[in-house]
Short mmCIF file of C-alpha atoms in Angstrom, two decimals:
data_model
loop_
_atom_site.label_atom_id
_atom_site.label_comp_id
_atom_site.label_asym_id
_atom_site.label_seq_id
_atom_site.Cartn_x
_atom_site.Cartn_y
_atom_site.Cartn_z
CA MET A 1 -19.60 -54.03 47.16
CA ARG A 2 -22.25 -51.65 48.48
CA VAL A 3 -21.95 -48.20 46.92
CA GLY A 4 -23.60 -44.94 47.91
CA VAL A 5 -23.99 -42.07 45.45
CA CYS A 6 -24.87 -38.60 46.76
CA GLY A 7 -26.69 -36.49 44.21
CA ALA A 8 -29.14 -37.72 41.57
CA GLY A 9 -28.20 -35.29 38.83
CA LEU A 10 -26.69 -36.22 35.50
CA MET A 11 -23.32 -37.30 36.93
CA GLY A 12 -24.83 -39.09 39.92
CA ALA A 13 -27.16 -41.07 37.67
CA GLY A 14 -24.28 -42.04 35.37
CA ILE A 15 -22.05 -43.11 38.27
CA ALA A 16 -24.85 -45.17 39.79
CA GLN A 17 -25.36 -46.89 36.42
CA VAL A 18 -21.64 -47.66 36.13
CA PHE A 19 -21.47 -49.45 39.46
CA ALA A 20 -24.80 -51.25 39.07
CA SER A 21 -23.73 -52.46 35.62
CA SER A 22 -20.59 -53.90 37.23
CA GLY A 23 -22.63 -55.96 39.69
CA HIS A 24 -22.61 -53.67 42.72
CA VAL A 25 -25.56 -52.70 44.92
CA VAL A 26 -26.14 -48.93 44.75
CA VAL A 27 -28.10 -46.53 46.95
CA LEU A 28 -28.72 -43.23 45.10
CA TYR A 29 -29.32 -40.42 47.57
CA ASP A 30 -30.92 -37.05 46.93
CA MET A 31 -33.05 -34.74 49.08
CA ASP A 32 -35.40 -34.35 46.11
CA ALA A 33 -37.55 -37.41 45.39
CA THR A 34 -38.31 -36.05 41.93
CA ALA A 35 -34.59 -35.95 41.13
CA ILE A 36 -34.24 -39.61 42.13
CA GLU A 37 -37.22 -40.61 40.00
CA ARG A 38 -35.86 -38.66 37.06
CA ALA A 39 -32.42 -40.24 37.44
CA LEU A 40 -33.80 -43.77 37.58
CA GLY A 41 -35.82 -43.07 34.44
CA HIS A 42 -32.74 -41.72 32.72
CA ILE A 43 -30.76 -44.85 33.61
CA ALA A 44 -33.50 -47.12 32.25
CA ARG A 45 -33.68 -45.14 29.00
CA ASP A 46 -29.92 -45.18 28.59
CA LEU A 47 -29.86 -48.94 29.04
CA GLN A 48 -32.52 -49.21 26.34
CA VAL A 49 -30.19 -47.28 24.05
CA GLY A 50 -27.50 -49.80 24.97
CA VAL A 51 -29.82 -52.63 23.91
CA ALA A 52 -30.49 -50.91 20.58
CA ARG A 53 -26.74 -50.63 20.01
CA GLY A 54 -26.10 -54.22 20.95
CA LYS A 55 -24.11 -53.23 24.05
CA VAL A 56 -26.63 -54.42 26.66
CA ALA A 57 -28.62 -57.67 26.68
CA PRO A 58 -32.38 -56.93 27.01
CA GLU A 59 -32.70 -59.11 30.11
CA GLN A 60 -29.96 -57.09 31.83
CA ILE A 61 -32.04 -53.92 32.07
CA GLY A 62 -34.15 -55.23 34.94
CA VAL A 63 -31.12 -56.79 36.63
CA ILE A 64 -29.11 -53.57 36.54
CA THR A 65 -31.92 -51.22 37.57
CA GLY A 66 -32.89 -53.70 40.29
CA ARG A 67 -29.51 -53.12 41.94
CA ILE A 68 -30.24 -49.39 42.37
CA SER A 69 -32.51 -48.00 45.09
CA GLY A 70 -33.27 -44.38 45.89
CA ALA A 71 -33.03 -42.72 49.29
CA GLU A 72 -34.02 -39.29 50.60
CA ASP A 73 -32.32 -39.89 53.95
CA LEU A 74 -28.52 -39.70 54.03
CA SER A 75 -28.42 -42.25 56.86
CA LYS A 76 -29.47 -44.91 54.32
CA LEU A 77 -25.85 -44.82 53.09
CA ALA A 78 -24.65 -46.36 56.37
CA GLY A 79 -22.93 -49.65 55.67
CA SER A 80 -21.60 -48.55 52.28
CA ASP A 81 -18.11 -49.64 51.30
CA LEU A 82 -17.70 -46.62 49.03
CA VAL A 83 -19.61 -43.33 48.88
CA ILE A 84 -19.25 -41.02 45.90
CA GLU A 85 -20.41 -37.41 46.18
CA ALA A 86 -21.78 -35.71 43.06
CA VAL A 87 -23.74 -32.76 44.45
CA ALA A 88 -23.60 -29.08 43.45
CA GLU A 89 -20.11 -27.75 42.75
CA GLN A 90 -20.06 -25.54 45.85
CA LEU A 91 -17.39 -25.97 48.49
CA GLU A 92 -19.56 -25.39 51.56
CA THR A 93 -22.23 -27.77 50.27
CA LYS A 94 -19.67 -30.52 49.76
CA LYS A 95 -18.07 -29.90 53.16
CA ASP A 96 -21.47 -30.26 54.82
CA VAL A 97 -22.19 -33.51 52.95
CA PHE A 98 -18.85 -35.04 53.90
CA ALA A 99 -19.10 -33.92 57.52
CA ALA A 100 -22.37 -35.87 57.72
CA LEU A 101 -20.96 -38.88 55.86
CA ASP A 102 -17.93 -38.94 58.16
CA GLU A 103 -20.32 -39.66 61.04
CA ILE A 104 -22.59 -42.08 59.17
CA CYS A 105 -20.06 -44.18 57.23
CA LEU A 106 -17.24 -45.42 59.43
CA PRO A 107 -13.85 -46.74 58.22
CA PRO A 108 -12.90 -48.74 56.26
CA ALA A 109 -15.57 -47.16 54.01
CA LEU A 110 -14.02 -44.80 51.45
CA LEU A 111 -15.48 -41.32 50.89
CA VAL A 112 -14.75 -39.70 47.53
CA SER A 113 -15.78 -36.57 45.69
CA ASN A 114 -16.41 -36.26 41.96
CA THR A 115 -15.10 -32.68 41.97
CA SER A 116 -12.07 -31.70 39.91
CA THR A 117 -12.18 -27.96 40.62
CA LEU A 118 -12.59 -27.51 44.39
CA SER A 119 -9.98 -28.03 47.10
CA LEU A 120 -10.02 -31.64 48.24
CA THR A 121 -7.52 -30.88 50.99
CA GLU A 122 -9.87 -28.27 52.43
CA ILE A 123 -12.76 -30.74 52.40
CA ALA A 124 -10.60 -33.42 54.02
CA ALA A 125 -9.48 -31.02 56.76
CA GLY A 126 -12.92 -31.15 58.35
CA LEU A 127 -13.07 -34.95 58.57
CA ARG A 128 -12.22 -37.26 61.46
CA TYR A 129 -10.71 -39.82 59.09
CA PRO A 130 -9.23 -37.78 56.24
CA ASP A 131 -6.89 -40.56 55.14
CA ARG A 132 -9.84 -42.47 53.59
CA PHE A 133 -11.02 -39.43 51.56
CA SER A 134 -10.02 -38.59 47.96
CA GLY A 135 -11.22 -37.17 44.69
CA LEU A 136 -12.46 -39.65 42.10
CA HIS A 137 -13.42 -37.71 39.02
CA PHE A 138 -15.72 -39.32 36.45
CA PHE A 139 -16.39 -37.82 33.03
CA ASN A 140 -19.71 -37.15 31.33
CA PRO A 141 -21.35 -39.46 30.39
CA ALA A 142 -19.89 -41.57 33.19
CA GLN A 143 -21.38 -44.79 31.83
CA ARG A 144 -19.45 -44.43 28.56
CA MET A 145 -16.26 -42.52 29.31
CA GLN A 146 -13.29 -44.81 29.96
CA LEU A 147 -11.26 -42.50 32.17
CA VAL A 148 -11.40 -41.67 35.87
CA GLU A 149 -8.99 -39.32 37.63
CA ILE A 150 -7.83 -40.15 41.15
CA LEU A 151 -7.13 -36.77 42.77
CA PRO A 152 -5.90 -37.38 46.32
CA ALA A 153 -6.01 -34.70 48.99
CA ARG A 154 -2.81 -34.11 50.92
CA GLN A 155 -4.27 -36.25 53.71
CA THR A 156 -5.20 -39.22 51.48
CA SER A 157 -3.32 -42.39 52.37
CA PRO A 158 -1.44 -44.51 49.80
CA ALA A 159 -3.74 -47.40 50.76
CA THR A 160 -6.78 -45.36 49.72
CA ILE A 161 -5.19 -44.48 46.38
CA GLY A 162 -4.36 -48.14 45.80
CA ARG A 163 -7.90 -49.23 46.64
CA LEU A 164 -9.37 -46.64 44.25
CA ARG A 165 -7.13 -47.98 41.48
CA GLU A 166 -8.56 -51.46 42.15
CA ILE A 167 -12.13 -50.14 42.12
CA ALA A 168 -11.55 -48.31 38.85
CA GLY A 169 -10.34 -51.51 37.23
CA ASP A 170 -13.28 -53.46 38.66
CA ILE A 171 -15.80 -51.14 36.98
CA GLY A 172 -13.93 -51.20 33.66
CA LYS A 173 -12.29 -47.78 33.91
CA THR A 174 -8.71 -46.67 33.39
CA ALA A 175 -7.41 -44.55 36.26
CA VAL A 176 -4.80 -41.80 36.22
CA VAL A 177 -3.47 -40.09 39.34
CA ALA A 178 -2.61 -36.42 39.72
CA LYS A 179 -1.56 -34.57 42.84
CA GLU A 180 -4.10 -32.04 44.00
CA SER A 181 -4.30 -29.08 41.65
CA PRO A 182 -7.42 -27.22 40.54
CA GLY A 183 -8.91 -28.92 37.48
CA GLY A 184 -6.91 -32.12 37.75
CA ILE A 185 -5.53 -33.08 34.35
CA VAL A 186 -8.42 -33.13 31.91
CA SER A 187 -10.61 -30.27 33.16
CA ARG A 188 -7.67 -27.89 33.35
CA LEU A 189 -6.65 -28.59 29.75
CA GLN A 190 -10.16 -28.89 28.35
CA LEU A 191 -11.50 -25.70 29.91
CA LEU A 192 -8.71 -23.71 28.30
CA VAL A 193 -9.48 -25.18 24.88
CA ARG A 194 -13.26 -24.88 25.24
CA ASN A 195 -13.06 -21.27 26.40
CA GLU A 196 -10.67 -20.36 23.59
CA ALA A 197 -12.96 -22.04 21.04
CA ILE A 198 -15.93 -20.04 22.36
CA ARG A 199 -13.88 -16.83 22.17
CA MET A 200 -13.04 -17.63 18.56
CA VAL A 201 -16.75 -17.93 17.78
CA SER A 202 -17.43 -14.66 19.63
CA GLU A 203 -14.65 -12.89 17.67
CA GLY A 204 -15.88 -14.27 14.35
CA VAL A 205 -12.64 -16.16 13.68
CA ALA A 206 -14.64 -19.17 12.46
CA THR A 207 -18.09 -20.69 12.82
CA LYS A 208 -18.80 -23.12 15.64
CA GLU A 209 -19.31 -25.85 13.06
CA ASP A 210 -15.93 -25.26 11.44
CA ILE A 211 -14.14 -25.09 14.80
CA ASP A 212 -15.69 -28.39 15.87
CA THR A 213 -14.88 -30.01 12.52
CA ALA A 214 -11.29 -28.73 12.66
CA MET A 215 -10.68 -30.22 16.11
CA LYS A 216 -12.30 -33.54 15.21
CA LEU A 217 -10.43 -34.00 11.95
CA GLY A 218 -7.25 -32.07 12.73
CA SER A 219 -6.68 -33.12 16.36
CA GLY A 220 -8.55 -36.41 16.53
CA TRP A 221 -11.13 -35.23 19.06
CA PRO A 222 -14.24 -37.44 18.98
CA MET A 223 -16.32 -34.32 19.65
CA GLY A 224 -15.54 -30.68 18.97
CA PRO A 225 -14.99 -28.23 21.88
CA ILE A 226 -18.24 -26.33 21.25
CA GLU A 227 -20.24 -29.57 21.04
CA LEU A 228 -18.50 -30.76 24.18
CA SER A 229 -19.43 -27.58 26.04
CA ASP A 230 -23.08 -28.19 25.17
CA LEU A 231 -22.79 -31.79 26.38
CA VAL A 232 -21.15 -30.84 29.70
CA GLY A 233 -23.75 -28.09 30.21
CA LEU A 234 -22.99 -24.42 29.66
CA ASP A 235 -24.05 -23.68 33.24
CA VAL A 236 -21.55 -26.25 34.52
CA HIS A 237 -18.90 -25.03 32.07
CA THR A 238 -19.32 -21.42 33.24
CA ASN A 239 -19.29 -22.29 36.94
CA ASN A 240 -16.23 -24.55 36.63
CA SER A 241 -14.38 -21.96 34.54
CA ASP A 242 -14.93 -19.30 37.19
CA LEU A 243 -13.87 -21.69 39.97
CA LEU A 244 -10.68 -22.58 38.14
CA ALA A 245 -9.88 -18.97 37.30
CA ASP A 246 -10.23 -18.03 40.97
CA ALA A 247 -8.26 -21.05 42.23
CA LEU A 248 -5.37 -20.58 39.79
CA GLY A 249 -5.49 -16.78 39.68
CA ASP A 250 -5.57 -16.99 35.88
CA ASP A 251 -8.19 -15.12 33.85
CA ARG A 252 -7.48 -17.28 30.80
CA PHE A 253 -10.07 -19.60 32.32
CA ARG A 254 -12.80 -16.92 32.50
CA PRO A 255 -15.76 -17.77 30.24
CA ASP A 256 -16.55 -15.46 27.33
CA PRO A 257 -19.64 -13.19 27.68
CA LEU A 258 -21.19 -15.16 24.80
CA VAL A 259 -21.55 -18.28 26.96
CA ARG A 260 -22.62 -16.26 30.00
CA ASN A 261 -25.44 -14.76 27.96
CA LEU A 262 -26.65 -18.19 26.87
CA VAL A 263 -26.68 -19.36 30.49
CA GLN A 264 -28.61 -16.27 31.61
CA GLU A 265 -31.20 -17.03 28.91
CA GLY A 266 -31.58 -20.58 30.26
CA HIS A 267 -29.86 -22.27 27.31
CA TYR A 268 -27.54 -24.83 28.93
CA GLY A 269 -26.90 -27.15 25.98
CA ARG A 270 -28.17 -30.66 25.38
CA LYS A 271 -30.04 -30.96 28.66
CA THR A 272 -32.31 -28.00 27.84
CA GLY A 273 -32.50 -28.61 24.10
CA ARG A 274 -30.49 -25.53 23.16
CA GLY A 275 -27.01 -24.17 23.74
CA PHE A 276 -24.63 -23.23 20.96
CA TYR A 277 -26.56 -25.81 18.95
CA VAL A 278 -30.27 -26.65 18.93
CA TYR A 279 -31.25 -30.23 19.77
CA GLU A 280 -34.32 -32.23 18.85
CA GLN A 281 -35.78 -32.66 22.31
CA GLU A 282 -35.79 -30.36 25.29
CA GLY A 283 -35.71 -31.55 28.89
CA GLY A 284 -33.89 -34.49 30.39
CA VAL A 285 -31.79 -35.00 33.50
CA HIS A 286 -30.20 -31.79 34.77
CA ASP A 287 -26.74 -31.76 36.27
CA ARG A 288 -26.65 -30.60 39.86
#
């Protein structure tokens, strides 16, 4: 299968790695050549980590990275069987991308968005072939997280949903399906918990360390909600929280001023070296 990925940020790089690791040819598109170079470097480094952990055979690094090519011209995605969009979480930006893809990639190619917060039905409304469009939400880091959410628009055909289930299985993921609703399943639940955890830190209810420990040991979370917010990116967390609050008309999703202040100071979490926690190295691939 030939796969196109739009957006060479953190999620785009992870999604490209997932498909290349499953034997598929991937074209990673971004307008910014530096972003593509950075993403390819990130993929190579992550595969090296996989070798160190015994998850990836050393000789597979070159094979996997050899399946991924970069492109600064969207037309290079012509001929793709599947195109996954992972650009900035802005509705008009995504609508513009899909309007262009609708012309470049003809059926039976599937067009899917990684969004879980924006209206998929509204995006689909501008397409000539909306039945082949859907949401397909990966989780960060895409190359390690088992789950994908299939979030069909109202126009998505049953055949498209069935094909996405097959694709998810082919790349080693477990798929769940939810009818279109802002946040899907996981983001809607997680954002509530993460925002409440941050409010508890802001109110002095408990330290961030104790909140994270409590959720890991008391609720079986592999990572605490504050740690998870740093991993997702506090800029992404804040933007998605505001989008969900607006879409659902529910201010429970509004981020606490504490996290807004960190974002304004340029502290986004792991990818900048500092968020609620301080990390050893600054820099890395930035989400888009």
